[in-house]
């Protein structure tokens, strides 16, 4: 096995709550712990949105003082109405590489119960956003990116961000901090707590990255795939699709390792192109399901279809992932590469040349016990992890030093049990290290729980935590999107009386598919699709999101049944049906699911379930609030 140099971005029971959190302000005031400076150095001034103040703080490039230079941190805060304990909540974004300031108001919503008596402080971490974003545009390899950044790349690690937080605390005039982090932000919060335990009031950790950092081979992610698929399917939800979603995934991986799938895909413009799917691409699809629950719902049937020879559904999932991998101005690809490669625990010595690094990475991957790879292989673990990104990276810093133990401070850890980027198994391990931790596992929820949870349970946990109450566990629920049925490969596979009845069902399935994809886009972006957003049909055509509804142009979900028309927001869906296989004519779907059709000269009436197209069109695809802690798509080869 040869390592290809490419970049691929990548409690335990309820604990008794401590009343320390509720009474900590009085304790700090009485004991005089960590008195803030009177000459706070950040010159805050009012800025938008209303109630916020903006400022800058120059911090040393090298906190140890060995290297010269400074970094100007961009900082925003929203002062509390009353702050007797002189404390602040620090909001930390994900990545590494995501700027936090663009999401300040959304962070404020997520952590609102903490802000009645604490300031909110949000800053772009060094190398991101307005704090000297590291840029690698135009470079073709990780080593070229490193050389563009220069020797300063040694000082863009988690350890330096920790010292930046301490400078903000000190120069902002704060005695104590509540650290609220999501994804990589949890690693920064944990590192600060280990370095400055006396300055930590509490931790709120959403979608946990362990203090030692992500595993280079993503073993906890790969191991979690099987349990996540079983949880999605439950006892009956995959009936008629598969009896063993994990086994199907393993079978498809074996097939892809022998020969990647190549076949037709319909683009957002309705054009049919040919695309390829590899086993590593399949990991991409799984990870994107952390943000788009409709992808998770489609996966069991798409895998089953591929094993049966119909490759269009699985290739379309890959196409949807690729379409979503557009540039994100809030992400610094350069910072992601720098932080990852400068501090990751990698299976080689830093002085090793690239070929020796590659050989050691291959041997390390091949030595992984099969049980730690889930339905995947050692090759997938090697190529889907961080080793390809860092194999040619010229390190400018020494190997990272393990952080100290975490302090036993009030801690809330929230994790989605469908999260594959930061699996719930890692969150449970972290919670076991902090006796004062409370742990909330949210069913059927992916990455960035406080942003993506549609049940309100995570919000209730934050409110209970800051009220000094016991966080209540989540009870069993159902997924936002149930597993999708296998896409039919012929009209005759559908129920219904005669060709006309089956055509009505084909129209229903087409509309449901369109609605599901648009709702998935909304869930991924945490807001309705932009007007003009288009999606390709499974077998032909496209649909466009408009200001008043969804327009379908020659959409084809069932072979030979072409659907064109408009689903009006809050109104009637009217389509015409053509194509070689189905009955021809018109179909109207009224509010409540009543169908009136004129097909092949026959009038047909009846009811269909109110599908996801109606929900998407009528509701405007309103998505959960919050910010999305996407990891950057690192475009270095």
Coordinates of C-alpha atoms in Angstrom, one line a residue:
X1 CA 0.0 0.0 0.0
X2 CA 1.4 3.4 -1.0
X3 CA 0.5 6.6 0.7
X4 CA -0.7 9.2 -1.9
X5 CA 0.2 12.7 -0.8
X6 CA -3.2 14.4 -0.7
X7 CA -5.1 16.4 1.9
X8 CA -8.4 15.1 3.2
X9 CA -10.1 17.2 5.8
X10 CA -11.0 15.9 7.9
X11 CA -21.2 10.1 31.8
X12 CA -20.8 7.5 31.6
X13 CA -24.0 8.1 33.5
X14 CA -25.7 11.2 35.0
X15 CA -23.4 12.9 37.6
X16 CA -24.7 14.7 40.6
X17 CA -24.6 18.4 39.8
X18 CA -22.4 20.6 42.1
X19 CA -23.9 23.7 43.5
X20 CA -20.5 25.2 43.1
X21 CA -21.5 26.8 39.8
X22 CA -24.4 28.7 41.3
X23 CA -22.4 30.0 44.3
X24 CA -19.1 30.5 42.6
X25 CA -19.6 34.3 42.1
X26 CA -19.9 34.9 45.8
X27 CA -16.9 32.6 46.5
X28 CA -14.7 34.5 44.1
X29 CA -15.8 37.9 45.5
X30 CA -15.1 36.7 49.1
X31 CA -11.8 35.0 48.4
X32 CA -10.4 37.6 46.0
X33 CA -9.2 34.9 43.6
X34 CA -7.3 36.2 40.5
X35 CA -8.0 39.9 40.8
X36 CA -8.5 41.5 37.4
X37 CA -6.2 44.3 36.3
X38 CA -7.6 47.8 36.7
X39 CA -5.8 49.0 33.5
X40 CA -7.5 46.6 31.1
X41 CA -5.6 47.0 27.8
X42 CA -8.4 46.2 25.2
X43 CA -9.9 49.5 24.1
X44 CA -13.5 48.4 23.3
X45 CA -15.8 50.6 21.3
X46 CA -19.4 50.2 20.4
X47 CA -20.0 48.3 17.1
X48 CA -22.7 46.3 15.3
X49 CA -24.8 44.5 16.2
X50 CA -26.4 46.7 18.9
X51 CA -25.0 46.0 22.4
X52 CA -21.7 44.7 21.1
X53 CA -18.2 46.3 21.6
X54 CA -15.2 45.7 19.4
X55 CA -11.5 45.9 20.0
X56 CA -8.1 44.6 19.2
X57 CA -5.4 43.1 21.4
X58 CA -1.8 42.7 20.2
X59 CA -0.3 39.4 21.6
X60 CA 3.2 38.0 21.2
X61 CA 3.6 35.7 18.1
X62 CA 5.7 33.5 20.4
X63 CA 4.3 33.6 24.0
X64 CA 7.7 32.3 25.3
X65 CA 9.4 35.4 23.9
X66 CA 12.0 33.5 21.9
X67 CA 10.8 34.7 18.5
X68 CA 9.9 38.3 17.8
X69 CA 6.6 39.6 16.4
X70 CA 3.0 40.1 17.4
X71 CA -0.5 39.0 16.3
X72 CA -3.4 41.4 16.4
X73 CA -6.4 39.6 17.7
X74 CA -9.9 40.8 16.8
X75 CA -12.2 40.6 19.8
X76 CA -15.8 41.4 20.4
X77 CA -17.8 41.3 23.6
X78 CA -21.4 41.9 24.7
X79 CA -21.4 43.2 28.3
X80 CA -23.9 41.7 30.7
X81 CA -26.5 43.9 32.4
X82 CA -24.9 43.0 35.7
X83 CA -21.5 41.3 36.2
X84 CA -20.7 41.2 39.9
X85 CA -18.2 38.4 39.6
X86 CA -16.3 40.0 36.7
X87 CA -16.6 36.9 34.6
X88 CA -17.0 36.2 30.9
X89 CA -18.1 33.4 28.6
X90 CA -15.5 32.8 25.9
X91 CA -17.0 31.4 22.7
X92 CA -14.7 29.1 20.7
X93 CA -15.3 28.1 17.1
X94 CA -14.4 24.8 15.4
X95 CA -12.0 23.7 12.7
X96 CA -9.2 24.4 13.5
X97 CA -9.5 27.4 11.3
X98 CA -13.0 28.8 11.8
X99 CA -13.4 32.4 12.7
X100 CA -15.8 32.9 15.6
X101 CA -16.8 36.6 15.2
X102 CA -19.1 36.0 12.2
X103 CA -21.1 33.8 14.5
X104 CA -21.1 35.9 17.6
X105 CA -24.9 36.5 17.7
X106 CA -25.5 32.8 17.2
X107 CA -23.1 31.8 19.9
X108 CA -24.9 34.2 22.1
X109 CA -28.2 32.4 21.4
X110 CA -26.6 29.0 22.2
X111 CA -25.2 30.0 25.5
X112 CA -27.9 32.6 26.5
X113 CA -28.6 31.1 30.0
X114 CA -25.0 32.0 31.0
X115 CA -25.1 35.6 30.0
X116 CA -27.4 37.2 32.5
X117 CA -24.5 37.9 34.8
X118 CA -21.5 37.3 32.5
X119 CA -20.1 39.1 29.5
X120 CA -19.9 37.3 26.2
X121 CA -16.4 37.5 24.6
X122 CA -15.8 36.1 21.1
X123 CA -12.6 36.4 19.2
X124 CA -11.1 35.2 15.9
X125 CA -8.3 32.9 17.0
X126 CA -4.9 33.7 15.6
X127 CA -4.6 32.8 12.0
X128 CA -8.4 33.0 11.3
X129 CA -10.8 35.7 10.2
X130 CA -9.8 39.2 11.2
X131 CA -6.9 37.9 13.4
X132 CA -4.3 37.6 10.6
X133 CA -6.0 34.8 8.6
X134 CA -3.4 32.4 7.2
X135 CA -3.9 31.9 3.5
X136 CA -2.6 29.2 1.2
X137 CA -4.6 30.1 -2.0
X138 CA -2.5 29.4 -5.1
X139 CA -0.3 26.8 -3.4
X140 CA -0.5 23.3 -4.8
X141 CA 0.9 21.2 -1.9
X142 CA 1.0 21.2 1.9
X143 CA 4.7 21.9 1.8
X144 CA 4.2 24.9 -0.5
X145 CA 1.5 26.2 1.9
X146 CA 4.0 25.8 4.9
X147 CA 6.7 27.6 3.0
X148 CA 4.4 30.5 2.2
X149 CA 3.5 30.9 5.9
X150 CA 7.1 30.6 6.8
X151 CA 8.7 30.0 10.2
X152 CA 5.8 31.6 12.0
X153 CA 3.8 28.4 11.4
X154 CA 5.4 27.1 14.6
X155 CA 3.2 29.5 16.7
X156 CA -0.3 28.7 15.4
X157 CA -1.1 25.8 17.7
X158 CA -3.6 25.2 20.4
X159 CA -1.0 26.1 23.0
X160 CA -0.6 29.6 21.6
X161 CA -4.4 30.0 21.4
X162 CA -4.5 29.2 25.1
X163 CA -2.1 32.0 25.9
X164 CA -4.2 34.3 23.8
X165 CA -7.3 33.5 25.8
X166 CA -5.3 34.2 29.0
X167 CA -4.2 37.6 27.6
X168 CA -7.9 38.4 26.7
X169 CA -9.0 37.4 30.2
X170 CA -6.2 39.5 31.9
X171 CA -6.4 42.6 29.6
X172 CA -10.2 42.4 29.4
X173 CA -10.4 42.7 33.2
X174 CA -12.0 39.3 34.0
X175 CA -11.5 37.2 37.1
X176 CA -13.0 34.0 35.8
X177 CA -14.0 32.4 32.4
X178 CA -16.7 30.0 31.3
X179 CA -15.3 28.3 28.2
X180 CA -17.8 27.3 25.6
X181 CA -16.3 25.4 22.7
X182 CA -17.7 23.4 19.8
X183 CA -15.7 20.7 17.9
X184 CA -12.0 21.9 17.8
X185 CA -13.1 24.7 20.2
X186 CA -13.5 22.1 22.9
X187 CA -9.9 21.1 22.6
X188 CA -8.8 24.7 23.1
X189 CA -11.2 25.0 26.1
X190 CA -9.8 21.8 27.6
X191 CA -6.2 23.0 27.0
X192 CA -6.9 26.3 28.7
X193 CA -8.5 24.6 31.7
X194 CA -5.5 22.3 32.1
X195 CA -3.1 25.2 31.9
X196 CA -5.0 27.8 34.0
X197 CA -7.4 25.8 36.2
X198 CA -7.7 28.6 38.8
X199 CA -9.2 30.9 36.1
X200 CA -12.0 28.5 35.0
X201 CA -15.5 28.9 36.3
X202 CA -17.1 26.2 34.1
X203 CA -16.8 24.4 30.8
X204 CA -19.5 23.8 28.2
X205 CA -18.2 21.4 25.6
X206 CA -20.2 20.6 22.4
X207 CA -19.0 17.8 20.1
X208 CA -15.9 16.8 21.9
X209 CA -12.4 16.6 20.6
X210 CA -10.2 14.9 23.2
X211 CA -7.3 16.8 24.8
X212 CA -4.8 14.6 23.0
X213 CA -6.4 15.6 19.7
X214 CA -8.0 13.6 16.9
X215 CA -6.6 10.2 16.1
X216 CA -4.6 10.3 12.8
X217 CA -6.5 7.3 11.6
X218 CA -10.0 8.3 12.8
X219 CA -10.5 5.0 14.5
X220 CA -13.3 6.2 16.8
X221 CA -15.1 7.6 13.8
X222 CA -14.8 4.4 11.8
X223 CA -15.9 2.3 14.8
X224 CA -19.0 4.5 15.3
X225 CA -20.3 4.0 11.8
X226 CA -22.0 0.6 12.5
X227 CA -23.7 1.7 15.8
X228 CA -24.9 4.9 14.1
X229 CA -26.4 3.0 11.2
X230 CA -28.1 0.5 13.6
X231 CA -29.5 3.4 15.7
X232 CA -30.9 5.1 12.6
X233 CA -32.6 1.9 11.4
X234 CA -33.9 0.9 14.8
X235 CA -36.0 -2.3 15.0
X236 CA -38.2 -1.5 12.0
X237 CA -37.3 1.7 10.3
X238 CA -35.1 0.0 7.6
X239 CA -37.7 -2.7 6.9
X240 CA -38.0 -3.2 3.2
X241 CA -34.5 -1.6 2.8
X242 CA -32.0 -3.9 4.5
X243 CA -31.7 -6.3 7.4
X244 CA -28.1 -5.2 8.1
X245 CA -27.1 -1.7 7.2
X246 CA -23.6 -2.1 8.6
X247 CA -23.0 -5.4 6.7
X248 CA -24.2 -3.7 3.5
X249 CA -21.7 -0.9 4.2
X250 CA -18.8 -3.3 4.7
X251 CA -19.8 -5.2 1.5
X252 CA -19.8 -2.0 -0.5
X253 CA -16.4 -0.9 0.9
X254 CA -14.9 -4.3 -0.2
X255 CA -16.4 -3.8 -3.6
X256 CA -15.0 -0.2 -3.9
X257 CA -11.6 -1.3 -2.7
X258 CA -11.5 -3.7 -5.6
X259 CA -12.9 -1.3 -8.1
X260 CA -14.4 2.2 -7.6
X261 CA -17.9 2.8 -8.9
X262 CA -18.4 4.9 -12.0
X263 CA -21.7 6.0 -13.4
X264 CA -24.1 8.8 -14.3
X265 CA -25.1 11.7 -12.0
X266 CA -27.5 14.6 -12.7
X267 CA -26.0 17.9 -11.9
X268 CA -27.9 20.9 -10.4
X269 CA -28.4 22.2 -14.0
X270 CA -30.0 19.0 -15.1
X271 CA -27.0 17.8 -17.1
X272 CA -26.0 14.2 -16.8
X273 CA -22.3 13.6 -16.2
X274 CA -20.2 10.6 -15.1
X275 CA -18.7 10.5 -11.6
X276 CA -16.6 8.1 -9.6
X277 CA -17.0 6.9 -6.0
X278 CA -14.2 5.4 -3.9
X279 CA -14.2 3.9 -0.4
X280 CA -12.7 7.2 0.9
X281 CA -15.4 9.2 -0.8
X282 CA -17.9 7.0 1.1
X283 CA -16.3 8.4 4.3
X284 CA -17.0 11.9 3.0
X285 CA -20.6 11.1 2.6
X286 CA -20.9 9.7 6.1
X287 CA -19.2 12.7 7.6
X288 CA -21.4 15.2 5.7
X289 CA -24.3 13.4 7.3
X290 CA -23.2 15.0 10.5
X291 CA -24.7 18.3 9.2
X292 CA -27.3 17.1 6.6
X293 CA -29.6 14.5 8.3
X294 CA -31.2 13.7 4.9
X295 CA -27.9 12.3 3.7
X296 CA -28.0 9.9 6.7
X297 CA -31.5 8.9 5.9
X298 CA -30.7 8.2 2.2
X299 CA -27.6 6.2 2.9
X300 CA -28.9 2.7 3.8
X301 CA -31.1 2.5 0.7
X302 CA -28.4 4.0 -1.5
X303 CA -25.8 1.5 -0.3
X304 CA -28.3 -1.3 -0.9
X305 CA -29.1 0.0 -4.4
X306 CA -25.4 0.1 -5.3
X307 CA -25.0 -3.6 -4.2
X308 CA -27.9 -4.4 -6.4
X309 CA -26.4 -2.6 -9.4
X310 CA -28.2 0.7 -9.3
X311 CA -25.4 3.2 -8.6
X312 CA -27.3 6.4 -9.2
X313 CA -28.4 6.9 -5.6
X314 CA -25.0 6.5 -4.0
X315 CA -23.3 8.6 -6.7
X316 CA -25.9 11.4 -6.2
X317 CA -25.0 11.4 -2.5
X318 CA -21.4 11.9 -3.4
X319 CA -22.4 14.7 -5.8
X320 CA -24.4 16.4 -3.1
X321 CA -21.4 16.3 -0.8
X322 CA -19.2 17.8 -3.5
X323 CA -21.7 20.5 -4.3
X324 CA -21.7 21.5 -0.6
X325 CA -17.9 21.7 -0.5
X326 CA -17.8 25.3 -1.7
X327 CA -15.5 27.9 -0.2
X328 CA -16.3 29.2 3.3
X329 CA -14.9 32.6 4.1
X330 CA -15.1 31.9 7.8
X331 CA -12.5 29.0 7.4
X332 CA -8.8 29.4 7.1
X333 CA -7.4 26.4 5.2
X334 CA -3.9 27.5 6.0
X335 CA -4.6 27.6 9.8
X336 CA -6.2 24.1 9.6
X337 CA -3.2 22.6 7.9
X338 CA -0.8 24.5 10.2
X339 CA -2.4 23.6 13.5
X340 CA -3.1 20.0 12.4
X341 CA 0.4 19.2 11.2
X342 CA 2.3 21.1 13.9
X343 CA 0.5 19.5 16.8
X344 CA -1.0 16.2 15.6
X345 CA 0.5 12.9 17.0
X346 CA 1.6 11.3 13.8
X347 CA 3.2 7.9 13.2
X348 CA 6.6 9.2 12.3
X349 CA 9.5 11.3 13.6
X350 CA 9.4 15.0 12.7
X351 CA 12.9 14.7 11.2
X352 CA 11.9 11.9 8.8
X353 CA 11.8 12.7 5.1
X354 CA 8.4 12.3 3.3
X355 CA 9.1 8.8 2.0
X356 CA 10.1 7.4 5.4
X357 CA 7.0 9.2 6.9
X358 CA 4.9 7.5 4.2
X359 CA 6.3 4.1 4.9
X360 CA 5.8 4.4 8.6
X361 CA 2.2 5.6 8.1
X362 CA 1.4 2.6 6.0
X363 CA 2.9 0.2 8.5
X364 CA 1.0 1.8 11.3
X365 CA -2.3 1.7 9.4
X366 CA -1.8 -2.0 8.5
X367 CA -1.1 -2.8 12.2
X368 CA -4.5 -1.5 13.3
X369 CA -6.7 -4.4 14.6
X370 CA -9.6 -5.1 12.3
X371 CA -12.2 -4.5 15.1
X372 CA -11.1 -0.8 15.3
X373 CA -11.9 0.0 11.7
X374 CA -15.7 -0.6 11.7
X375 CA -16.9 -1.6 8.2
X376 CA -13.7 0.0 6.6
X377 CA -10.2 -1.1 5.9
X378 CA -6.7 0.0 6.9
X379 CA -6.3 1.7 3.5
X380 CA -9.4 3.8 4.1
X381 CA -8.2 4.7 7.6
X382 CA -4.8 5.8 6.2
X383 CA -6.2 7.9 3.3
X384 CA -9.2 9.4 5.1
X385 CA -7.2 10.6 8.1
X386 CA -4.6 13.4 8.5
X387 CA -1.5 11.5 7.5
X388 CA -1.8 12.5 3.7
X389 CA -2.1 16.2 4.7
X390 CA 1.0 16.2 6.9
X391 CA 3.4 13.7 5.2
X392 CA 5.2 16.5 3.3
X393 CA 4.7 19.2 5.9
X394 CA 8.0 20.7 7.1
X395 CA 7.5 21.0 10.8
X396 CA 8.7 24.2 12.4
X397 CA 7.9 23.3 16.0
X398 CA 8.9 20.5 18.4
X399 CA 6.6 17.6 19.1
X400 CA 3.6 18.6 21.3
X401 CA 3.7 18.1 25.0
X402 CA 0.8 16.3 26.7
X403 CA -1.5 18.6 28.6
X404 CA -2.0 18.3 32.3
X405 CA -5.1 16.8 33.9
X406 CA -8.4 18.6 33.6
X407 CA -9.7 20.5 36.7
X408 CA -12.8 19.2 38.5
X409 CA -14.9 22.2 37.6
X410 CA -18.6 22.2 36.7
X411 CA -18.7 20.9 33.2
X412 CA -21.5 20.2 30.7
X413 CA -20.7 17.9 27.8
X414 CA -23.2 17.5 25.0
X415 CA -22.8 15.0 22.1
X416 CA -25.0 13.8 19.3
X417 CA -25.1 10.0 19.0
X418 CA -25.2 10.3 15.2
X419 CA -22.0 12.5 15.2
X420 CA -19.2 10.7 13.3
X421 CA -16.6 13.6 13.3
X422 CA -16.5 13.7 17.1
X423 CA -18.2 10.5 18.1
X424 CA -20.1 10.2 21.4
X425 CA -17.7 7.5 22.5
X426 CA -15.0 10.2 22.8
X427 CA -17.4 12.5 24.7
X428 CA -18.1 9.7 27.2
X429 CA -14.3 9.2 27.7
X430 CA -13.8 12.9 28.4
X431 CA -16.8 13.0 30.8
X432 CA -15.3 10.1 32.8
X433 CA -12.2 12.2 33.4
X434 CA -14.1 15.1 35.1
X435 CA -16.0 14.0 38.2
X436 CA -18.1 17.3 38.2
X437 CA -19.2 16.7 34.6
X438 CA -22.7 16.3 33.4
X439 CA -23.2 14.5 30.1
X440 CA -26.0 14.8 27.6
X441 CA -26.3 12.4 24.6
X442 CA -28.9 13.6 22.1
X443 CA -30.3 10.9 19.8
X444 CA -30.3 11.2 16.0
X445 CA -28.2 14.4 16.2
X446 CA -24.9 14.9 14.4
X447 CA -22.1 17.4 14.9
X448 CA -22.5 20.8 16.7
X449 CA -25.4 19.7 18.9
X450 CA -26.5 23.1 20.2
X451 CA -26.8 24.3 16.6
X452 CA -28.4 21.1 15.1
X453 CA -30.7 19.7 17.8
X454 CA -34.3 20.2 16.7
X455 CA -35.8 18.8 19.9
X456 CA -34.8 21.6 22.3
X457 CA -33.2 19.1 24.7
X458 CA -29.7 20.6 24.4
X459 CA -31.0 24.1 25.0
X460 CA -32.9 22.8 28.1
X461 CA -29.6 21.2 29.3
X462 CA -27.7 24.5 29.1
X463 CA -30.5 26.3 31.0
X464 CA -30.5 23.6 33.7
X465 CA -26.8 23.6 34.0
X466 CA -26.5 27.3 34.6
X467 CA -29.4 27.2 37.0
X468 CA -27.4 24.7 39.1
X469 CA -29.8 21.9 38.3
X470 CA -29.4 18.3 37.2
X471 CA -29.4 17.9 33.4
X472 CA -32.1 15.5 32.4
X473 CA -31.3 12.7 30.0
X474 CA -32.9 12.5 26.6
X475 CA -35.6 9.9 26.1
X476 CA -35.9 7.8 23.0
X477 CA -37.2 9.7 19.9
X478 CA -37.4 9.3 16.2
X479 CA -35.0 10.8 13.6
X480 CA -35.9 14.0 11.8
X481 CA -35.7 12.0 8.5
X482 CA -36.6 8.4 8.6
X483 CA -34.6 6.0 6.4
X484 CA -35.5 6.6 2.7
X485 CA -37.0 3.7 0.8
X486 CA -35.0 2.1 -2.0
X487 CA -35.4 4.1 -5.2
X488 CA -37.4 2.1 -7.7
X489 CA -35.7 1.2 -11.0
X490 CA -39.0 0.7 -12.8
X491 CA -42.6 1.9 -12.5
X492 CA -44.0 -1.6 -12.0
X493 CA -42.2 -1.8 -8.6
X494 CA -44.6 0.8 -7.2
X495 CA -48.0 0.1 -5.6
X496 CA -51.1 1.4 -7.3
X497 CA -53.9 0.3 -9.6
X498 CA -52.8 0.2 -13.2
X499 CA -50.4 2.5 -14.9
X500 CA -52.2 5.7 -13.8
X501 CA -52.3 4.6 -10.1
X502 CA -48.6 3.8 -10.2
X503 CA -47.9 7.1 -11.9
X504 CA -49.5 9.0 -9.0
X505 CA -47.2 7.1 -6.6
X506 CA -44.2 7.9 -8.8
X507 CA -45.2 11.6 -8.6
X508 CA -45.5 11.3 -4.8
X509 CA -42.0 9.8 -4.6
X510 CA -40.5 12.4 -6.8
X511 CA -42.0 15.3 -4.8
X512 CA -40.9 13.7 -1.5
X513 CA -37.3 13.3 -2.9
X514 CA -37.2 17.0 -3.9
X515 CA -38.5 18.2 -0.6
X516 CA -36.1 16.0 1.4
X517 CA -33.0 17.3 -0.5
X518 CA -34.0 20.9 0.1
X519 CA -34.7 20.3 3.7
X520 CA -31.3 18.7 4.0
X521 CA -29.7 21.7 2.5
X522 CA -31.5 23.9 5.0
X523 CA -30.3 21.7 7.9
X524 CA -26.8 21.8 6.6
X525 CA -26.7 25.6 6.3
X526 CA -28.8 26.2 9.4
X527 CA -31.0 28.5 7.2
X528 CA -33.4 28.2 4.3
X529 CA -31.8 27.6 0.9
X530 CA -30.9 30.7 -1.1
X531 CA -33.4 31.8 -3.7
X532 CA -32.1 30.2 -7.0
X533 CA -30.6 27.1 -5.3
X534 CA -30.9 24.2 -7.7
X535 CA -30.7 20.4 -7.2
X536 CA -30.5 17.6 -9.8
X537 CA -33.0 14.8 -10.0
X538 CA -32.0 11.2 -9.3
X539 CA -32.4 10.2 -13.0
X540 CA -33.0 13.5 -14.8
X541 CA -34.1 17.1 -14.5
X542 CA -33.7 19.7 -11.8
X543 CA -35.6 21.7 -9.2
X544 CA -35.1 25.3 -8.2
X545 CA -35.9 27.0 -4.9
X546 CA -37.8 30.2 -5.5
X547 CA -39.2 33.0 -3.3
X548 CA -42.7 31.5 -3.4
X549 CA -42.1 27.7 -3.7
X550 CA -40.2 25.0 -5.6
X551 CA -40.2 24.7 -9.3
X552 CA -39.6 21.3 -11.0
X553 CA -38.2 21.0 -14.5
X554 CA -38.4 17.5 -16.0
X555 CA -37.5 15.9 -12.7
X556 CA -37.2 12.1 -12.9
X557 CA -37.0 9.9 -9.8
X558 CA -38.7 6.8 -11.3
X559 CA -37.3 5.8 -14.7
X560 CA -39.6 7.0 -17.5
X561 CA -41.8 9.3 -15.3
X562 CA -41.0 13.0 -15.9
X563 CA -42.5 15.6 -13.6
X564 CA -42.7 19.3 -14.3
X565 CA -44.5 22.0 -12.3
X566 CA -44.6 24.1 -9.2
X567 CA -45.1 23.5 -5.5
X568 CA -46.4 26.8 -4.1
X569 CA -45.5 27.7 -0.5
X570 CA -48.7 27.2 1.5
X571 CA -50.7 26.3 -1.6
X572 CA -51.3 23.6 -4.2
X573 CA -48.7 21.6 -6.0
X574 CA -49.5 21.4 -9.7
X575 CA -47.4 19.2 -12.1
X576 CA -47.6 17.7 -15.5
X577 CA -46.4 14.1 -16.1
X578 CA -44.8 12.8 -19.2
X579 CA -42.2 10.2 -20.1
X580 CA -42.0 6.8 -21.7
X581 CA -43.1 4.7 -18.7
X582 CA -45.9 6.6 -16.9
X583 CA -49.4 7.8 -17.7
X584 CA -49.5 11.3 -19.1
X585 CA -51.5 14.2 -17.8
X586 CA -51.7 16.5 -14.7
X587 CA -51.6 15.9 -11.0
X588 CA -52.6 18.4 -8.3
X589 CA -51.7 17.8 -4.6
X590 CA -53.9 20.0 -2.4
X591 CA -53.3 21.0 1.2
X592 CA -53.7 17.9 3.5
X593 CA -52.5 15.5 0.8
X594 CA -55.7 15.3 -1.4
X595 CA -54.8 14.3 -4.9
X596 CA -56.8 15.2 -8.0
X597 CA -55.2 13.8 -11.2
X598 CA -56.1 13.6 -14.9
X599 CA -54.0 10.8 -16.4
X600 CA -54.4 9.1 -19.7
X601 CA -57.9 10.6 -19.9
X602 CA -58.9 9.2 -16.5
X603 CA -59.8 11.3 -13.4
X604 CA -58.2 9.9 -10.3
X605 CA -58.7 11.2 -6.8
X606 CA -57.3 10.1 -3.5
X607 CA -54.8 11.0 -0.7
X608 CA -51.1 10.8 -0.4
X609 CA -49.1 11.4 2.8
X610 CA -48.1 15.1 3.2
X611 CA -44.5 14.6 2.2
X612 CA -41.3 16.5 2.7
X613 CA -41.9 18.7 -0.4
X614 CA -45.0 20.1 1.2
X615 CA -43.1 20.6 4.5
X616 CA -40.2 22.3 2.7
X617 CA -42.4 24.6 0.5
X618 CA -44.9 25.5 3.2
X619 CA -42.4 26.1 6.0
X620 CA -39.7 27.7 4.0
X621 CA -37.3 25.0 5.2
X622 CA -36.7 26.9 8.4
X623 CA -33.6 25.3 9.9
X624 CA -32.2 25.2 13.5
X625 CA -30.3 28.2 14.7
X626 CA -26.7 28.2 15.4
X627 CA -23.3 28.1 13.7
X628 CA -21.9 25.2 11.8
X629 CA -18.5 24.1 13.0
X630 CA -17.5 22.6 9.6
X631 CA -14.0 21.4 9.1
X632 CA -12.4 23.0 6.0
X633 CA -12.2 21.2 2.7
X634 CA -8.4 21.4 2.3
X635 CA -7.7 22.0 -1.3
X636 CA -4.0 21.0 -1.4
X637 CA -2.8 18.0 -3.5

